[in-house]
Backbone as JSON, one array per atom type, in Angstrom:
{
  "sequence": "MEGDAAAIGGAKLSKKQVVLGGLYAIPGEDKYGLAKVIYVSKYFRDVILIRLYKEAYASLDDMGQESPTQDADSVLYYTGGGASKAGSWRYLGGQPVSEKERALTKRIVGGGVWIEDNHIGPASDADMSNLKQMSVHAYKLVEKAVSRLDVKSRG",
  "N": [[16.19, -12.27, 11.11], [16.36, -10.62, 14.11], [15.29, -10.09, 17.49], [13.58, -7.01, 18.28], [13.93, -5.41, 16.08], [14.67, -5.14, 12.58], [17.27, -5.09, 10.24], [16.81, -3.43, 7.4], [17.17, -2.54, 4.12], [19.21, -0.81, 4.86], [18.16, 0.7, 6.91], [17.0, 0.72, 10.29], [14.12, -0.75, 11.36], [11.35, -1.14, 13.46], [9.73, -4.26, 13.83], [7.07, -3.94, 14.15], [6.37, -1.63, 12.92], [4.8, 0.21, 10.32], [5.48, 2.15, 7.65], [4.48, 5.35, 6.74], [4.39, 6.43, 3.47], [6.28, 4.62, 2.86], [8.1, 2.46, 0.7], [7.61, -0.74, -0.51], [8.7, -4.05, -1.29], [6.78, -6.52, -2.52], [6.21, -9.91, -2.29], [5.22, -12.27, -4.82], [4.56, -15.22, -5.77], [6.71, -15.99, -8.2], [7.86, -13.48, -8.5], [8.15, -9.92, -7.81], [6.25, -7.23, -6.51], [5.93, -3.66, -6.48], [5.05, -1.42, -3.98], [3.52, 1.41, -2.43], [2.95, 2.82, 0.71], [0.26, 4.78, 1.37], [-1.44, 5.61, 3.31], [-1.89, 5.28, 6.74], [-3.88, 4.15, 9.12], [-5.01, 5.54, 12.17], [-7.33, 5.37, 13.36], [-8.93, 3.23, 12.33], [-8.3, 0.05, 13.22], [-5.18, -1.36, 12.55], [-5.17, -0.86, 9.73], [-4.11, -0.1, 6.5], [-3.47, 1.79, 3.48], [-2.4, 0.93, 0.35], [-0.61, 1.73, -2.66], [-0.36, -0.29, -5.24], [1.86, -0.77, -7.7], [1.56, -1.33, -11.21], [3.42, -3.0, -12.5], [5.54, -5.8, -12.32], [8.55, -7.24, -10.93], [11.23, -9.39, -11.76], [13.13, -10.04, -9.88], [14.46, -8.93, -6.69], [16.79, -7.54, -7.16], [16.33, -6.56, -9.72], [14.59, -4.54, -9.19], [16.13, -2.5, -8.28], [16.82, 0.84, -7.63], [14.15, 1.77, -7.75], [11.83, 4.37, -8.07], [8.76, 5.3, -7.93], [6.67, 7.39, -9.99], [4.29, 10.08, -9.48], [2.25, 9.75, -11.31], [2.31, 7.13, -12.06], [0.94, 4.03, -13.11], [-1.36, 2.36, -11.09], [-2.94, 0.28, -8.55], [-5.26, 0.45, -5.9], [-5.2, -0.82, -2.59], [-6.75, -1.55, 0.41], [-5.46, -2.84, 3.3], [-4.09, -4.9, 5.95], [-1.34, -4.28, 8.2], [0.06, -6.57, 8.61], [1.81, -8.21, 7.0], [4.08, -6.66, 6.64], [4.83, -6.41, 9.27], [5.39, -9.05, 9.85], [7.53, -9.43, 8.27], [7.52, -10.32, 5.62], [7.05, -8.53, 3.58], [9.29, -6.48, 2.08], [10.93, -3.66, 3.21], [11.94, -0.89, 1.33], [12.63, 1.75, 1.32], [11.58, 5.18, 1.24], [9.21, 7.75, 0.26], [7.78, 11.04, 0.19], [4.24, 11.35, 0.87], [2.0, 12.54, -1.4], [-0.35, 15.3, -1.82], [-2.17, 14.64, -3.77], [-2.1, 11.85, -3.6], [-3.04, 11.55, -0.97], [-5.66, 12.37, -1.36], [-6.67, 10.15, -2.59], [-7.59, 8.54, -0.58], [-10.22, 9.04, -0.07], [-13.36, 7.78, 0.58], [-16.14, 5.46, 1.1], [-17.34, 4.55, 4.22], [-19.25, 2.63, 6.25], [-21.58, 4.02, 5.42], [-20.81, 6.63, 5.51], [-18.74, 9.4, 4.36], [-15.28, 9.38, 4.17], [-12.03, 10.79, 4.54], [-8.8, 9.9, 4.79], [-8.4, 9.59, 8.24], [-10.59, 11.09, 8.83], [-13.94, 11.77, 9.29], [-16.14, 12.95, 7.01], [-18.84, 13.34, 6.56], [-22.28, 12.23, 6.12], [-22.81, 9.94, 3.41], [-23.87, 10.92, 0.21], [-26.3, 10.1, -2.37], [-24.94, 10.43, -4.76], [-22.29, 10.25, -3.86], [-22.31, 7.57, -3.05], [-22.5, 6.36, -5.51], [-20.17, 7.19, -6.81], [-17.89, 6.9, -5.19], [-15.6, 4.51, -3.79], [-16.31, 1.73, -1.63], [-14.76, 1.16, 1.5], [-12.9, -1.64, 1.61], [-11.27, -4.08, 3.24], [-8.5, -6.0, 2.48], [-6.99, -9.17, 3.0], [-3.47, -9.53, 3.5], [-2.35, -11.61, 2.04], [-3.98, -11.8, -0.2], [-3.24, -9.51, -1.56], [-0.63, -10.21, -2.18], [-1.24, -12.28, -3.94], [-2.36, -10.78, -5.99], [-0.07, -9.52, -6.92], [1.2, -11.69, -8.1], [-0.2, -11.9, -10.43], [0.6, -9.8, -12.0], [2.29, -8.36, -14.84], [5.68, -8.89, -15.69], [8.11, -6.39, -15.57], [9.92, -5.37, -18.38], [13.42, -5.44, -18.78], [15.26, -2.6, -19.43]],
  "CA": [[15.78, -11.13, 11.87], [16.42, -10.88, 15.54], [14.79, -9.08, 18.41], [12.49, -6.13, 17.87], [14.18, -4.65, 14.86], [15.34, -5.83, 11.48], [18.0, -4.17, 9.36], [16.21, -3.56, 6.09], [17.49, -1.41, 3.27], [20.11, 0.11, 5.54], [17.49, 1.38, 8.02], [16.45, -0.18, 11.29], [12.71, -0.53, 11.59], [10.68, -2.08, 14.34], [8.88, -5.18, 13.08], [5.7, -3.52, 14.32], [6.17, -0.39, 12.19], [4.47, 0.36, 8.92], [5.93, 3.51, 7.42], [3.75, 6.17, 5.79], [5.29, 6.78, 2.38], [7.22, 3.52, 2.68], [8.07, 1.64, -0.5], [7.79, -2.14, -0.12], [8.73, -5.12, -2.28], [5.78, -7.51, -2.11], [6.41, -11.14, -3.05], [4.08, -12.88, -5.48], [5.06, -16.43, -6.42], [8.07, -15.91, -8.73], [8.15, -12.08, -8.84], [7.92, -8.94, -6.75], [5.56, -5.99, -6.86], [6.35, -2.48, -5.74], [3.9, -0.73, -3.42], [3.77, 2.55, -1.55], [1.93, 3.02, 1.74], [-0.17, 6.17, 1.29], [-2.31, 5.92, 4.46], [-1.81, 4.4, 7.9], [-4.97, 4.61, 9.99], [-4.92, 5.51, 13.64], [-8.72, 5.17, 13.78], [-9.3, 1.85, 12.0], [-7.2, -0.77, 13.74], [-4.31, -2.11, 11.65], [-5.56, -0.68, 8.34], [-3.27, 0.77, 5.68], [-3.82, 1.84, 2.07], [-1.2, 0.89, -0.49], [-0.67, 1.83, -4.12], [0.41, -1.37, -5.86], [2.18, -0.39, -9.07], [1.09, -2.4, -12.1], [4.48, -3.8, -13.12], [6.28, -6.63, -11.37], [9.98, -7.41, -11.18], [11.63, -10.78, -11.64], [13.92, -10.21, -8.65], [14.69, -7.71, -5.93], [17.87, -6.82, -7.84], [15.75, -5.85, -10.86], [13.9, -3.34, -8.7], [17.13, -1.45, -8.15], [16.41, 1.99, -6.84], [12.91, 2.26, -8.33], [11.13, 5.45, -7.38], [7.59, 5.51, -8.78], [6.19, 8.75, -10.16], [2.91, 10.31, -9.04], [1.31, 9.33, -12.34], [2.51, 5.71, -12.38], [-0.28, 3.23, -13.09], [-1.4, 1.58, -9.84], [-4.22, -0.17, -8.0], [-5.3, 0.7, -4.46], [-5.67, -1.9, -1.71], [-6.74, -1.43, 1.87], [-5.01, -4.11, 3.87], [-3.49, -4.76, 7.28], [0.11, -4.18, 8.18], [0.6, -7.84, 9.07], [2.93, -8.73, 6.2], [5.25, -5.84, 6.97], [5.21, -6.77, 10.64], [5.95, -10.41, 9.83], [8.78, -9.39, 7.52], [7.46, -10.86, 4.26], [7.15, -7.39, 2.68], [10.6, -5.88, 2.37], [10.99, -2.2, 3.17], [12.99, -0.45, 0.42], [12.88, 3.18, 1.5], [10.32, 5.9, 1.24], [9.07, 9.05, -0.38], [6.62, 11.72, 0.77], [2.9, 11.11, 0.32], [1.53, 13.8, -1.98], [-1.76, 15.65, -1.61], [-2.92, 13.84, -4.75], [-2.23, 10.5, -3.03], [-3.93, 11.65, 0.2], [-7.02, 12.46, -1.87], [-7.09, 8.79, -2.97], [-8.16, 7.86, 0.58], [-11.64, 9.39, 0.03], [-14.09, 6.53, 0.4], [-17.33, 5.25, 1.91], [-17.22, 3.62, 5.35], [-20.47, 2.61, 7.06], [-22.54, 5.02, 4.99], [-20.24, 7.97, 5.61], [-17.58, 9.72, 3.54], [-14.06, 9.56, 4.96], [-10.73, 11.05, 3.93], [-7.88, 9.43, 5.83], [-9.15, 9.24, 9.45], [-11.56, 12.15, 9.07], [-15.31, 11.56, 8.82], [-16.58, 14.2, 6.38], [-20.29, 13.43, 6.73], [-23.0, 11.12, 5.5], [-22.64, 9.8, 1.96], [-25.04, 11.2, -0.63], [-26.49, 9.1, -3.43], [-23.84, 10.63, -5.72], [-21.1, 9.66, -3.22], [-22.45, 6.11, -3.08], [-22.26, 5.94, -6.89], [-18.85, 7.58, -7.31], [-16.77, 6.54, -4.31], [-15.48, 3.09, -3.44], [-16.45, 1.31, -0.25], [-13.5, 0.65, 2.05], [-12.91, -3.09, 1.77], [-9.92, -4.42, 3.67], [-8.08, -7.29, 1.95], [-5.88, -9.85, 3.67], [-2.23, -9.28, 2.76], [-2.11, -12.72, 1.11], [-4.68, -11.48, -1.45], [-2.4, -8.53, -2.23], [0.47, -10.98, -2.76], [-1.8, -12.99, -5.08], [-2.49, -9.78, -7.06], [1.28, -9.34, -7.47], [1.52, -12.83, -8.95], [-0.89, -11.73, -11.72], [1.18, -8.67, -12.72], [3.31, -8.64, -15.86], [7.05, -8.53, -15.29], [8.68, -5.25, -16.3], [11.08, -5.76, -19.18], [14.63, -4.69, -18.47], [15.53, -1.72, -20.55]],
  "C": [[15.79, -11.49, 13.34], [15.78, -9.76, 16.31], [13.64, -8.27, 17.83], [12.7, -5.48, 16.52], [14.89, -5.51, 13.83], [16.06, -4.79, 10.65], [17.49, -4.41, 7.94], [16.58, -2.33, 5.28], [18.36, -0.37, 3.95], [19.47, 0.82, 6.71], [17.0, 0.34, 9.01], [15.0, 0.2, 11.53], [12.21, -1.57, 12.57], [9.83, -3.0, 13.47], [7.42, -4.74, 13.15], [5.38, -2.24, 13.53], [5.73, -0.59, 10.76], [4.71, 1.84, 8.65], [5.07, 4.21, 6.38], [4.73, 6.66, 4.72], [6.31, 5.7, 2.08], [7.0, 2.8, 1.37], [8.42, 0.21, -0.09], [7.84, -3.04, -1.33], [7.8, -6.2, -1.75], [5.96, -8.77, -2.94], [5.1, -11.66, -3.64], [4.56, -14.04, -6.32], [6.5, -16.23, -6.89], [8.49, -14.49, -9.11], [7.87, -11.19, -7.64], [7.16, -7.75, -7.32], [6.09, -4.86, -5.99], [5.09, -1.75, -5.27], [4.36, 0.4, -2.51], [2.62, 2.66, -0.56], [1.54, 4.5, 1.72], [-1.1, 6.56, 2.44], [-2.1, 4.85, 5.52], [-2.84, 4.92, 8.89], [-4.6, 4.53, 11.46], [-6.31, 5.23, 14.2], [-9.16, 3.72, 13.54], [-8.11, 0.96, 12.32], [-6.5, -1.55, 12.64], [-4.73, -2.04, 10.18], [-4.6, 0.31, 7.68], [-3.83, 0.77, 4.26], [-2.52, 1.86, 1.29], [-1.57, 1.15, -1.94], [0.22, 0.72, -4.64], [0.62, -0.99, -7.32], [2.0, -1.59, -9.99], [2.17, -3.13, -12.87], [5.23, -4.55, -12.03], [7.74, -6.72, -11.81], [10.34, -8.86, -10.93], [12.41, -11.05, -10.36], [14.03, -8.88, -7.92], [15.78, -6.88, -6.58], [17.33, -6.02, -9.03], [15.03, -4.57, -10.43], [14.86, -2.17, -8.58], [16.67, -0.37, -7.2], [15.14, 2.61, -7.42], [12.28, 3.33, -7.45], [9.94, 5.83, -8.25], [7.2, 6.99, -8.85], [4.75, 8.85, -9.68], [1.89, 9.76, -10.03], [1.44, 7.86, -12.74], [1.19, 4.96, -12.21], [-0.27, 2.32, -11.86], [-2.83, 1.19, -9.5], [-4.14, 0.04, -6.49], [-5.85, -0.5, -3.72], [-5.62, -1.43, -0.26], [-6.38, -2.8, 2.4], [-4.52, -3.86, 5.29], [-1.99, -4.66, 7.15], [0.8, -5.48, 8.55], [1.81, -8.35, 8.31], [4.2, -7.96, 6.5], [5.77, -6.21, 8.35], [5.87, -8.14, 10.69], [7.25, -10.47, 9.05], [8.71, -9.94, 6.12], [7.45, -9.74, 3.2], [8.42, -6.65, 3.05], [10.56, -4.37, 2.18], [12.19, -1.75, 2.33], [13.42, 0.99, 0.63], [11.55, 3.89, 1.47], [10.37, 7.18, 0.44], [7.84, 9.71, 0.22], [5.31, 11.31, 0.09], [2.37, 12.46, -0.15], [0.07, 14.08, -1.61], [-2.65, 14.85, -2.56], [-3.13, 12.42, -4.22], [-3.13, 10.52, -1.8], [-5.39, 11.68, -0.24], [-7.56, 11.08, -2.28], [-7.72, 8.02, -1.81], [-9.65, 8.17, 0.75], [-12.46, 8.16, -0.34], [-15.35, 6.53, 1.26], [-17.01, 4.22, 2.99], [-18.5, 3.72, 6.16], [-21.45, 3.7, 6.71], [-22.05, 6.46, 5.1], [-19.05, 8.15, 4.68], [-16.4, 10.02, 4.48], [-12.91, 9.93, 4.04], [-9.72, 10.83, 5.03], [-8.7, 9.04, 7.06], [-10.23, 10.26, 9.79], [-12.91, 11.82, 8.44], [-15.82, 12.89, 8.3], [-18.07, 14.41, 6.58], [-20.96, 12.25, 6.07], [-22.82, 11.12, 3.98], [-23.96, 10.1, 1.25], [-25.2, 10.06, -1.63], [-25.36, 9.2, -4.45], [-22.55, 10.04, -5.16], [-21.15, 8.15, -3.32], [-22.19, 5.57, -4.49], [-20.81, 6.14, -7.32], [-17.66, 7.15, -6.47], [-16.79, 5.04, -4.01], [-15.75, 2.89, -1.95], [-15.09, 0.85, 0.25], [-13.68, -0.84, 2.3], [-11.48, -3.5, 2.07], [-9.6, -5.85, 3.24], [-6.96, -7.88, 2.81], [-4.61, -9.66, 2.84], [-1.91, -10.4, 1.77], [-2.84, -12.48, -0.23], [-3.91, -10.43, -2.24], [-1.23, -9.25, -2.9], [-0.01, -11.78, -3.98], [-1.98, -12.03, -6.27], [-1.13, -9.52, -7.71], [1.6, -10.47, -8.44], [0.85, -12.73, -10.32], [-0.33, -10.57, -12.55], [2.17, -9.14, -13.79], [4.65, -8.14, -15.38], [7.55, -7.41, -16.2], [9.89, -5.71, -17.08], [12.25, -4.86, -18.83], [15.01, -3.88, -19.68], [16.92, -1.34, -20.64]]
}
């Protein structure tokens, strides 16, 4: 990779860009996970929310032109965009973020309920019981989660 941009998946992206709706191949020891960026915060510095799909791939070639469905089994991780910026997460393309996926950003931050970058109000006792706290994980922990995924069998 040279200069400010890297040619990835046929598209030129700034190394500093994290793309909303972007699909990324995330390395994990001897396999790759597929993740979709469903939230890029403008309020919380360098915070993104990804959906890490629960099947890994033995190689980038095995991923082919994977396009996950809305109902695909996944785990949510708040993380920073550092891996994408450093180039260790490979951009594969993108798809729109659905309203259902936007709703997944509802969480507790500092005692308040937030959806995306919007503070909805103080969290009730029910909110505190039912919603997850926003906990931002280092991208290396996300890569470690990929290493624990089962490899998708080729069909």
